[in-house]
Coordinates of C-alpha atoms in Angstrom, one line a residue:
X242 CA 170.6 231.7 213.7
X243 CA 171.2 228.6 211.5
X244 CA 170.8 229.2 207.8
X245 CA 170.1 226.9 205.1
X246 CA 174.1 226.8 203.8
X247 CA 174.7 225.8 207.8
X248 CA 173.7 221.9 206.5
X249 CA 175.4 219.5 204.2
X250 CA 173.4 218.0 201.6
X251 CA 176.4 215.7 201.2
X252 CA 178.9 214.9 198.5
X253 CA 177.6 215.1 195.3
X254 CA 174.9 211.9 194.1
X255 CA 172.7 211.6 191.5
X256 CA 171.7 208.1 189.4
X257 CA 170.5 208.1 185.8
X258 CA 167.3 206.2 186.4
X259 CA 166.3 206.2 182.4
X260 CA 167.7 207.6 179.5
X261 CA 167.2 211.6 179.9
X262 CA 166.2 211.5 183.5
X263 CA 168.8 211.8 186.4
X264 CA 167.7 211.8 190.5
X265 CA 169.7 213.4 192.8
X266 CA 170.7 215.7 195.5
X267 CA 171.2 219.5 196.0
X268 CA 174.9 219.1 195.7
X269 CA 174.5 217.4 192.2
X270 CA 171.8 220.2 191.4
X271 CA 174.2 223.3 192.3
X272 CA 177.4 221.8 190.7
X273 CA 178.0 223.3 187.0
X274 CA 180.3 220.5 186.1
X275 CA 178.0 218.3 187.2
X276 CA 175.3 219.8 184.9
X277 CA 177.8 220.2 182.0
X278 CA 179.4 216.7 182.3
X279 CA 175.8 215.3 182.2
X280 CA 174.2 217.6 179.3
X281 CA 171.3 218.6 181.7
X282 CA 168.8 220.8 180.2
X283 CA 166.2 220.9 182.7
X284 CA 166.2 220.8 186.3
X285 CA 163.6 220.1 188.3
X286 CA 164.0 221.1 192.7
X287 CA 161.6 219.3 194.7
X288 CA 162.4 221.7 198.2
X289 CA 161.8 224.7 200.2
X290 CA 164.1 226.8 198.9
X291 CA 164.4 227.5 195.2
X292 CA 167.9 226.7 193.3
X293 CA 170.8 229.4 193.5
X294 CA 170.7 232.6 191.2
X295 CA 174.0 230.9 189.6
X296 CA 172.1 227.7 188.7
X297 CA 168.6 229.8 187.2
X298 CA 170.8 231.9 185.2
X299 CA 172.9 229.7 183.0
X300 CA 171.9 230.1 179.5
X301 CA 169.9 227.1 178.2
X302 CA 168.6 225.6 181.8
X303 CA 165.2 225.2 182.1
X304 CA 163.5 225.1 185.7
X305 CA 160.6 223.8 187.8
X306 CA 160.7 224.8 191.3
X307 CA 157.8 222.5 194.2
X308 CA 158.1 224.7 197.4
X309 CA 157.6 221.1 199.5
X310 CA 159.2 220.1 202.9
X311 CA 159.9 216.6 203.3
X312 CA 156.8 216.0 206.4
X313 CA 154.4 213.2 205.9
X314 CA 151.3 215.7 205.8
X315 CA 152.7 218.0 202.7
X316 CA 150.9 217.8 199.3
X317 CA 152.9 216.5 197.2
X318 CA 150.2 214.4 195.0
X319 CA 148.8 218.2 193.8
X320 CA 152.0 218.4 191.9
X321 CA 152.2 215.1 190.1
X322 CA 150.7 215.7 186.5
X323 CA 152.6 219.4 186.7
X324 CA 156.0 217.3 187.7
X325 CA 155.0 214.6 184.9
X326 CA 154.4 216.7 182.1
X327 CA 157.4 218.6 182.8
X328 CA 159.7 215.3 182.9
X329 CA 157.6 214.0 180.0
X330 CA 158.4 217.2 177.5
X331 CA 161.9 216.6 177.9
X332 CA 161.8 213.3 177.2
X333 CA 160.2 214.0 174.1
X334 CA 162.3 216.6 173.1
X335 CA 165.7 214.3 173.7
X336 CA 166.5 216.8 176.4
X337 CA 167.7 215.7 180.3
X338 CA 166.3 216.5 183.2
X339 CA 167.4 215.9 186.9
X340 CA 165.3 216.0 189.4
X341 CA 165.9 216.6 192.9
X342 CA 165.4 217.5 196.6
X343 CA 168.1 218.3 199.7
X344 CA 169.3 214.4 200.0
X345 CA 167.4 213.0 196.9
X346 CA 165.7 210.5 198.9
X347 CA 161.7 211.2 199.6
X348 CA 160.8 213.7 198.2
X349 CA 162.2 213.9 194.7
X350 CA 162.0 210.2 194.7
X351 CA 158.0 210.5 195.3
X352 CA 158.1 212.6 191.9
X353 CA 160.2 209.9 190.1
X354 CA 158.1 207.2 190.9
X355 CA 154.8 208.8 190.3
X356 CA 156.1 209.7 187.0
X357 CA 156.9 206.0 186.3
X358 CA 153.6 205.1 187.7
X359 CA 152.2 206.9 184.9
X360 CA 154.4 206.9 182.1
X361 CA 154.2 202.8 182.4
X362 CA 150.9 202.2 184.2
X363 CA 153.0 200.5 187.1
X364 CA 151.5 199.5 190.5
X365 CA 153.1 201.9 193.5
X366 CA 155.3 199.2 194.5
X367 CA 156.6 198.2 191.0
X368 CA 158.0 201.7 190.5
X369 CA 159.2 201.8 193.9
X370 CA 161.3 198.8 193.0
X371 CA 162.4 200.1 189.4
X372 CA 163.6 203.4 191.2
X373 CA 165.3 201.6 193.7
X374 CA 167.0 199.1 191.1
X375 CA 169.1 202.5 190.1
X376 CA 169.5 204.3 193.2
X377 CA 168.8 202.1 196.1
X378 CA 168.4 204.1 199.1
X379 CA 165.1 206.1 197.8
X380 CA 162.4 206.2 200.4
X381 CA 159.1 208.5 199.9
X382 CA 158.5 209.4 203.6
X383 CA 154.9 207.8 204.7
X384 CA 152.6 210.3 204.3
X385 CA 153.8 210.9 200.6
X386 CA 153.9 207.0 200.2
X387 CA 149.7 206.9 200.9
X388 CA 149.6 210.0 198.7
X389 CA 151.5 207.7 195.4
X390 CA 149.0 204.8 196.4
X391 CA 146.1 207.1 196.3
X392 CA 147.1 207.9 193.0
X393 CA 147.4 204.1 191.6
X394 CA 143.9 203.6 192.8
X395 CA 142.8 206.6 190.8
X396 CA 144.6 205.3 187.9
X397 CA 147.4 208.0 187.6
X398 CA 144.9 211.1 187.6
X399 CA 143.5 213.6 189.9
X400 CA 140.2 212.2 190.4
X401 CA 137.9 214.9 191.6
X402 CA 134.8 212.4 191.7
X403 CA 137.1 209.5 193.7
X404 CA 135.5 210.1 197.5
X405 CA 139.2 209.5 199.0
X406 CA 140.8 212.5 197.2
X407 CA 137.6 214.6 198.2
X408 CA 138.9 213.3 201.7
X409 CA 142.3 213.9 201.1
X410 CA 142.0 217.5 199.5
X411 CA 139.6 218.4 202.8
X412 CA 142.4 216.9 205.4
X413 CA 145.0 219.4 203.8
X414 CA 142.2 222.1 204.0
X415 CA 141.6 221.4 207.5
X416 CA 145.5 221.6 208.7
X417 CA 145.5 225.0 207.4
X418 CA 142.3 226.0 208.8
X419 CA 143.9 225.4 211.7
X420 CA 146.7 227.4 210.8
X421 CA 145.3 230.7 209.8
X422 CA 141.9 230.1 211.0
X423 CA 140.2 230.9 207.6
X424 CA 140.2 228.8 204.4
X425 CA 143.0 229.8 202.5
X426 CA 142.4 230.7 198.8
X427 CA 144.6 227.9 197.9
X428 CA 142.3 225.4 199.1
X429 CA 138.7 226.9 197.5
X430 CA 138.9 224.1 195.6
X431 CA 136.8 222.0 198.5
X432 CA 133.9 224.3 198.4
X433 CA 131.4 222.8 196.0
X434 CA 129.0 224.4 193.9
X435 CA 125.4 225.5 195.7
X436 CA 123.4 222.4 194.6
X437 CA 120.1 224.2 193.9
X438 CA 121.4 226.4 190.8
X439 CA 120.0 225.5 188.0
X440 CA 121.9 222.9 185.3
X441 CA 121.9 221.3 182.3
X442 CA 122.3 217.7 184.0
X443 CA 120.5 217.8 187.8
X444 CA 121.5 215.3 190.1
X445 CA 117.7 213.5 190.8
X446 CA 118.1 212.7 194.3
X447 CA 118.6 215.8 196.7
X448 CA 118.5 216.8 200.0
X449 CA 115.8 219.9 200.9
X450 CA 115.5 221.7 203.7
X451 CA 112.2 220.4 205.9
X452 CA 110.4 224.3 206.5
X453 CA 111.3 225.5 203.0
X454 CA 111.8 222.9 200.7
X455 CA 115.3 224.6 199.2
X456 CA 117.5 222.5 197.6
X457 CA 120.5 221.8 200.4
X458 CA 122.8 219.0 198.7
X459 CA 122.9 216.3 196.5
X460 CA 123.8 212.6 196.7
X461 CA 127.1 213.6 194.7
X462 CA 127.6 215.7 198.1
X463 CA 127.9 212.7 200.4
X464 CA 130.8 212.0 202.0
X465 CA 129.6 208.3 203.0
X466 CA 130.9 206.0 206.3
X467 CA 130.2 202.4 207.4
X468 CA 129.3 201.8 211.0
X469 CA 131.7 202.3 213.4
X470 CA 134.6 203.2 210.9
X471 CA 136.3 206.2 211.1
X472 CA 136.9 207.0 206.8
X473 CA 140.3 207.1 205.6
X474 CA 141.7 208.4 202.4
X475 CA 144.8 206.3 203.2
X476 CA 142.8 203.0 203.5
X477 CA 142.9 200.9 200.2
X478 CA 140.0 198.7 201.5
X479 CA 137.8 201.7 202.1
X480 CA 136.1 201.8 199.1
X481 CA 135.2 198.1 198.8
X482 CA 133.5 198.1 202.0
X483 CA 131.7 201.3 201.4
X484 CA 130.0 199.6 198.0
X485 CA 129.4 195.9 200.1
X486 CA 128.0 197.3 203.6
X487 CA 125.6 199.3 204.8
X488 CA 126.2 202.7 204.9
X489 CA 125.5 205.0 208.1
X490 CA 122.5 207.0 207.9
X491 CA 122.1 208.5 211.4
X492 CA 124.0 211.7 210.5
X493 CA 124.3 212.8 206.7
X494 CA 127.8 214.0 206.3
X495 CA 128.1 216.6 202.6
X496 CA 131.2 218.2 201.8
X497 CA 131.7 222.0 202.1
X498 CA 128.9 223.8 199.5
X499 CA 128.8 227.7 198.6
X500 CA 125.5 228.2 200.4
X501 CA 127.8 227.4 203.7
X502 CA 129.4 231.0 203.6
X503 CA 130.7 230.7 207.6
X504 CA 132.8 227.8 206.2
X505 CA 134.8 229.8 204.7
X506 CA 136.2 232.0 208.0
X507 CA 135.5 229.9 211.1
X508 CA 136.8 226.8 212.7
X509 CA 133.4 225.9 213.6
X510 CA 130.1 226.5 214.0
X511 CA 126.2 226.0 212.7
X512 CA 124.8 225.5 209.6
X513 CA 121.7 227.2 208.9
X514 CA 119.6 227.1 205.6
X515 CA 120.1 229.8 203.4
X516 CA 116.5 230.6 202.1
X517 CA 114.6 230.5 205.7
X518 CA 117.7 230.3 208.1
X519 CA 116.1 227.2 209.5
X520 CA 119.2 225.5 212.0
X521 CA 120.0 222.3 209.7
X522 CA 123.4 221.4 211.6
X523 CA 127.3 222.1 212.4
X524 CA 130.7 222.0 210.6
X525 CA 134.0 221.9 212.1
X526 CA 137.1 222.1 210.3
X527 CA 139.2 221.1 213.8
X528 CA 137.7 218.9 216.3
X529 CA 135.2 216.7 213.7
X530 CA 131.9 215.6 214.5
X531 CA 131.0 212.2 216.4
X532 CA 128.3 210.1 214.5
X533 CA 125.7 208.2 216.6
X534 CA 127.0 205.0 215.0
X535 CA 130.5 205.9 216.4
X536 CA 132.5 207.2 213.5
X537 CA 134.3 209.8 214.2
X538 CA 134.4 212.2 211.0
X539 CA 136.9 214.9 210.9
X540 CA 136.7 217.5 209.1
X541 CA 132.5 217.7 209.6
X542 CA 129.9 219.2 207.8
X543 CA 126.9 217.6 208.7
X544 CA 122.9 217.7 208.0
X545 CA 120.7 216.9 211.3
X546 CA 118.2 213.8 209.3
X547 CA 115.0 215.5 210.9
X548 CA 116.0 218.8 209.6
X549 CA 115.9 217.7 206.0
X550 CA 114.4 215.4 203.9
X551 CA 115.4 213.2 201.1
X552 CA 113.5 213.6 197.7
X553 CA 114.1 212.7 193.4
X554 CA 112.7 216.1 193.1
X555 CA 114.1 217.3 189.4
X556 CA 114.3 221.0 188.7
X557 CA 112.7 221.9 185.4
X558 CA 115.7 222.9 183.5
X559 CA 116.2 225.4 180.4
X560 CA 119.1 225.2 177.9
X561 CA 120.0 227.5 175.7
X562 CA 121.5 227.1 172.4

């Protein structure tokens, strides 16, 4: 049985890539002279295994700890603003901080160039090359490449209202559906709120359920496709031909909303309407749903059109004071 100490992270490596901020490998990470000789206060391990007892106990270290492998389809964009603020405080405090994975390559790079992203409103690429410039043989696997370029496009924030995280945040949901076959607590965070509660600030235009008339979604709840395309969060172009072409209308595609309690422990299977349990349509967290236009949408939640109908019905709303 190999063990984690059966692989060499290599000699030790690290780069100062700014003043107070170092990027390196495990090696560099566990080595006390290492973190002596370079006055590092903070430490921050971008892995899947935490640091060494030895390291976590030295008087005056502060640590960070990402539990992240280095495969294309992990989440690392979830942990930028923790991993920025984190960087950012030491800076601020005149304090140095190394960050690092096993090899110091992808994954601690991805955190180093977000945070530069940020920090200096710098395009993906631009960090990539100002990284690079100090230790030259970084490289952010794909997947976590997409994931920095997502966050350019949201302008260094997690967007909750940008459509391709909504996408993003449901393909990491879906991969551990498929896992565990339930949604995992970790990922609740896809379910939206039941559009027919009553708020301050209604969205207008709803969907409602054709026997009853209940409330079933809201144009906020869309997840929208062009003809023919299957939607990407990965694509930068999506966006641009969502607002400039017609958008598909055979099959109305919503994201996951509280009235949909099966979501939340099957792989798949109907949707029915929770005031009159009138069928409306399907979900499917594994195997998607084929649109009559011939996108292929996966993960699905999906409205039937004749089932529901569209309307700028408003809900009378009270506030209180």
């Amino acid at each position: 049985m190999l063990k984690r100490e059966d692989f060499d992270a290599g000699p030790t490596s690290l780069d100062s890539i700014e003043k107070g901020l170092f990027l390196g490998n495990l090696t560099a990470a566990t080595d006390k002279n290492v973190i002596e000789g370079n006055k590092i206060n903070r430490i921050l391990t971008v892995d899947s295994c935490p640091l060494p007892q030895k390291i976590t106990d030295i008087s005056g270290i502060k640590t960070l700890f990402i539990q992240v492998t280095d495969l294309p389809h992990e989440d690392l964009l979830g942990h930028f603003e923790e991993a920025y603020n984190f960087i950012k405080e030491a800076q601020d405090r005149d304090e140095i901080v190394l960050v690092h994975c096993y090899f110091g390559v992808s994954r601690s790079a991805t955190i180093v160039i977000a945070f530069m992203m940020k920090k200096y409103s710098l395009t993906y690429s631009e960090a990539l090359e100002r990284v690079k410039s100090q230790r030259r043989f970084v490289g952010p696997n794909a997947g976590f490449q997409a994931q920095l370029e997502l966050y350019e496009r949201m302008g260094y924030t997690l967007d909750r209202s940008n459509a391709q995280y909504r996408m993003y945040r449901l393909k990491l949901a879906a991969d551990k559906v498929k896992k565990v076959k339930i949604l995992p607590l970790d990922c609740l965070d896809v379910i939206q709120p039941d559009p027919s509660l009553i708020r301050v600030s209604p969205d207008p235009l709803v969907y409602r359920c054709c026997r009853c008339r209940r409330i079933i979604a809201s144009a906020a709840n869309l997840m929208p496709h062009v003809p023919g395309e299957r939607p990407s969060w990965k694509d930068p172009t999506w966006p641009q031909r969502v607002r400039e072409q017609k958008i598909c209308s055979a099959t109305h595609f919503v994201e996951p909303l509280a009235w949909m309690k099966t979501v939340l422990n099957s792989e798949q299977g109907k949707l029915h309407c929770p005031k009159c349990n009138n069928k409306l349509g399907s979900f499917s967290w594994i195997m998607g749903c084929q649109c009559p236009c011939g996108s292929k949408i996966s993960p699905a939640f999906y409205l039937v059109p004749s089932k529901v109908e569209w309307s700028n019905f408003v809900q009378n709303v009270q506030v209180t004071v």
